[in-house]
Coordinates of C-alpha atoms in Angstrom, one line a residue:
M1 CA 30.3 1.3 -68.5
I2 CA 29.2 -2.3 -69.3
K3 CA 27.7 -4.0 -72.3
V4 CA 24.2 -4.0 -71.0
I5 CA 21.2 -2.6 -72.8
A6 CA 18.5 -1.5 -70.3
I7 CA 15.0 -1.2 -71.6
D8 CA 12.4 0.5 -69.3
G9 CA 8.9 1.7 -69.7
P10 CA 5.3 1.2 -68.5
S11 CA 3.2 -1.9 -68.8
G12 CA 2.2 -2.9 -72.4
V13 CA 4.6 -0.6 -74.2
G14 CA 6.5 -3.5 -75.9
K15 CA 9.6 -3.8 -73.7
S16 CA 9.8 -7.6 -73.8
T17 CA 9.1 -7.8 -77.5
L18 CA 11.9 -5.3 -78.2
A19 CA 14.3 -6.8 -75.7
R20 CA 14.0 -10.4 -77.2
S21 CA 14.3 -9.3 -80.8
L22 CA 17.2 -6.9 -80.0
A23 CA 19.1 -9.5 -78.1
A24 CA 18.6 -12.0 -81.0
A25 CA 19.8 -9.4 -83.5
L26 CA 22.9 -8.6 -81.5
R27 CA 23.4 -12.3 -80.4
W28 CA 23.4 -11.2 -76.8
Q29 CA 21.7 -12.8 -73.8
Y30 CA 18.2 -11.7 -72.9
L31 CA 16.6 -11.7 -69.4
D32 CA 12.9 -10.9 -68.9
T33 CA 13.1 -9.3 -65.5
G34 CA 9.4 -8.8 -65.3
G35 CA 9.1 -12.6 -65.5
L36 CA 11.2 -12.8 -62.3
Y37 CA 8.8 -10.5 -60.5
R38 CA 5.9 -12.5 -61.8
C39 CA 7.5 -15.7 -60.5
I40 CA 7.8 -14.2 -57.0
T41 CA 4.2 -12.9 -57.3
W42 CA 2.9 -16.4 -58.3
A43 CA 4.7 -18.0 -55.4
W44 CA 3.4 -15.3 -53.0
L45 CA -0.2 -15.9 -54.1
K46 CA 0.2 -19.7 -53.8
D47 CA 1.8 -19.4 -50.3
G48 CA -0.8 -17.2 -48.7
D49 CA -0.4 -13.7 -50.1
T50 CA 0.2 -12.1 -46.7
P51 CA 2.2 -8.8 -46.5
E52 CA 4.6 -10.3 -43.9
L53 CA 5.6 -13.0 -46.4
L54 CA 7.0 -10.4 -48.9
S55 CA 9.6 -9.2 -46.4
D56 CA 10.5 -12.7 -45.2
Q57 CA 14.1 -13.2 -46.4
A58 CA 14.0 -16.9 -45.5
W59 CA 11.0 -17.4 -47.7
L60 CA 12.7 -15.7 -50.5
D61 CA 15.9 -17.7 -50.1
G62 CA 13.8 -20.9 -50.5
I63 CA 12.7 -19.8 -54.0
F64 CA 14.9 -20.9 -56.9
I65 CA 14.2 -19.5 -60.3
D66 CA 15.7 -20.9 -63.5
V67 CA 15.3 -19.0 -66.7
E68 CA 15.8 -20.3 -70.2
G69 CA 14.6 -17.9 -72.8
A70 CA 10.9 -17.3 -72.2
N71 CA 10.6 -20.3 -69.9
F72 CA 10.5 -20.0 -66.1
R73 CA 10.9 -22.7 -63.6
L74 CA 10.3 -22.2 -59.9
N75 CA 11.8 -24.8 -57.6
G76 CA 11.8 -27.2 -60.6
D77 CA 8.2 -26.6 -61.8
D78 CA 7.6 -24.9 -65.2
I79 CA 5.3 -21.9 -64.4
S80 CA 5.8 -20.0 -67.7
R81 CA 2.0 -20.0 -68.4
E82 CA 0.9 -19.4 -64.9
I83 CA 2.9 -16.2 -64.4
R84 CA 1.1 -14.6 -67.3
S85 CA -2.4 -15.0 -65.7
Q86 CA -4.6 -12.0 -65.0
E87 CA -4.3 -12.6 -61.2
V88 CA -0.5 -12.3 -61.3
T89 CA -0.8 -9.3 -63.5
Q90 CA -3.1 -7.6 -61.0
N91 CA -0.7 -8.2 -58.1
V92 CA 2.8 -7.9 -59.5
S93 CA 3.0 -4.1 -58.8
T94 CA 2.2 -4.8 -55.1
V95 CA 5.0 -7.4 -54.9
S96 CA 7.5 -5.4 -56.9
S97 CA 7.1 -2.3 -54.7
V98 CA 8.6 -4.2 -51.7
A99 CA 12.3 -3.3 -51.1
T100 CA 13.2 -6.8 -49.9
I101 CA 11.9 -8.3 -53.2
R102 CA 13.6 -5.7 -55.4
N103 CA 17.0 -6.0 -53.6
H104 CA 16.8 -9.8 -53.9
L105 CA 16.0 -9.8 -57.7
T106 CA 18.4 -6.9 -58.4
A107 CA 21.3 -9.0 -57.1
M108 CA 20.1 -11.9 -59.3
M109 CA 20.0 -9.7 -62.4
R110 CA 23.5 -8.4 -61.8
R111 CA 24.9 -11.9 -61.4
F112 CA 23.2 -12.8 -64.7
A113 CA 24.9 -9.9 -66.6
I114 CA 28.4 -10.8 -65.4
K115 CA 28.4 -13.8 -67.8
K116 CA 28.3 -11.9 -71.2
P117 CA 26.7 -8.9 -72.9
C118 CA 22.9 -8.8 -72.3
V119 CA 19.6 -7.0 -72.8
L120 CA 17.2 -6.6 -69.9
D121 CA 13.8 -5.0 -69.7
G122 CA 11.8 -3.8 -66.7
R123 CA 10.9 -0.6 -64.9
D124 CA 14.2 0.4 -63.1
I125 CA 16.9 -1.3 -65.1
G126 CA 18.5 1.9 -66.3
T127 CA 18.0 3.8 -63.1
V128 CA 18.7 1.3 -60.4
V129 CA 19.9 -2.1 -61.6
F130 CA 22.4 -1.0 -64.3
P131 CA 22.9 2.8 -64.0
N132 CA 26.1 2.3 -65.9
A133 CA 24.6 0.5 -68.9
F134 CA 26.0 1.7 -72.2
L135 CA 22.5 2.1 -73.7
K136 CA 19.3 2.9 -71.7
I137 CA 16.1 2.8 -73.7
Y138 CA 12.9 4.2 -72.4
L139 CA 9.8 3.2 -74.4
T140 CA 6.5 5.2 -74.2
A141 CA 3.0 4.8 -75.7
S142 CA -0.4 6.1 -74.9
P143 CA -2.4 4.3 -72.2
E144 CA -5.0 3.3 -74.8
A145 CA -2.5 1.8 -77.2
R146 CA -0.9 -0.2 -74.4
A147 CA -4.2 -1.4 -73.1
R148 CA -5.2 -2.6 -76.5
R149 CA -2.0 -4.5 -76.9
R150 CA -2.6 -6.3 -73.6
W151 CA -6.2 -7.0 -74.5
L152 CA -5.2 -8.5 -77.8
E153 CA -2.6 -10.7 -75.9
L154 CA -5.5 -12.0 -73.8
G155 CA -7.5 -12.9 -76.9
G156 CA -9.2 -9.7 -78.1
E157 CA -12.9 -10.3 -78.7
Q158 CA -12.5 -13.8 -77.2
S159 CA -10.8 -12.3 -74.1
P160 CA -12.5 -13.0 -70.8
V161 CA -11.5 -9.5 -69.7
P162 CA -13.1 -6.5 -71.6
Y163 CA -10.8 -3.9 -73.1
Q164 CA -12.2 -1.1 -70.7
Q165 CA -11.3 -3.3 -67.7
V166 CA -7.8 -3.8 -69.0
L167 CA -7.4 -0.1 -69.5
V168 CA -8.6 0.8 -66.0
E169 CA -6.3 -1.9 -64.4
Q170 CA -3.4 -0.7 -66.4
Q171 CA -3.8 2.9 -65.4
A172 CA -4.0 1.8 -61.8
R173 CA -0.8 -0.2 -62.3
D174 CA 0.9 2.8 -63.9
S175 CA 0.0 5.0 -60.9
K176 CA 1.5 2.4 -58.5
D177 CA 4.6 2.0 -60.5
M178 CA 5.2 5.7 -60.9
T179 CA 4.5 6.7 -57.3
R180 CA 6.0 3.9 -55.3
E181 CA 8.7 4.8 -52.8
V182 CA 11.2 2.1 -53.9
A183 CA 12.5 2.5 -57.5
P184 CA 9.6 4.4 -59.1
L185 CA 9.1 4.2 -62.8
I186 CA 11.0 7.1 -64.3
P187 CA 13.3 7.4 -67.3
A188 CA 17.0 7.7 -66.6
D189 CA 18.4 11.2 -67.2
D190 CA 20.5 9.9 -70.1
A191 CA 17.9 7.5 -71.5
W192 CA 17.2 7.3 -75.2
K193 CA 13.4 7.7 -75.5
L194 CA 11.3 6.1 -78.2
D195 CA 7.5 6.6 -78.6
T196 CA 6.0 3.4 -80.0
D197 CA 2.5 4.6 -80.7
E198 CA 2.9 4.8 -84.4
L199 CA 5.5 2.0 -84.8
D200 CA 5.0 -1.8 -85.1
A201 CA 7.4 -4.2 -83.6
K202 CA 9.7 -4.2 -86.6
G203 CA 9.8 -0.4 -86.7
V204 CA 10.7 -0.3 -83.0
L205 CA 13.5 -2.9 -83.5
E206 CA 14.9 -1.0 -86.4
E207 CA 15.1 2.3 -84.5
A208 CA 16.6 0.6 -81.4
L209 CA 19.1 -1.5 -83.4
H210 CA 20.4 1.6 -85.2
E211 CA 21.0 3.4 -81.9
A212 CA 22.7 0.3 -80.4
H213 CA 25.1 0.0 -83.4
R214 CA 25.8 3.7 -83.1
R215 CA 26.7 3.4 -79.4
L216 CA 28.7 0.2 -80.0
A217 CA 30.8 2.0 -82.7
S218 CA 31.4 4.8 -80.2
L219 CA 32.6 2.3 -77.6
E220 CA 35.1 0.8 -80.0
H221 CA 36.7 4.2 -80.6
L222 CA 37.3 4.9 -76.9

């Protein structure tokens, strides 16, 4: 068992918000694994978005991703803003369902975690990437609550995308994530589950931090 906290859950549930704040509270490393998939998606869209490209290992090997906090550089270029675009959001499930991509990024995540204790969030962190993580958190929330959070991120009333469209696109993404053949979105059997519908970010952090401290205390007594 290693000192990794794996946070999984569907889109818009608050995984990244919790992961960043939990890592800061524990003074651990944080890695936004969804950002890695978004980097590959952005590169794919830029380089021609053909299905063949996604299984081209040589193409993948030519992509170098540097992560510093919430900032992502791809081959030296800062694409932190670009990877949050609606176009990337609409295509990231397609890219992340390809085994070649997942295997490539899984290896990158494992190398990252060798350095020191860390918190990672995604969709298969506790089931595939780190099945031996000492704490696996699975966040849930209703589709409506998650879509509203995403819509507010896009600007709310000033968003170029209406709430109903965000909800429909998110439900389609949920379906892809949960039914894909490679690493479908499911909670680990031993995951600690937390419904975030009625909790704000502070409340979610308090619950998760309490559980993390409880698990860490148990490790110290082994």
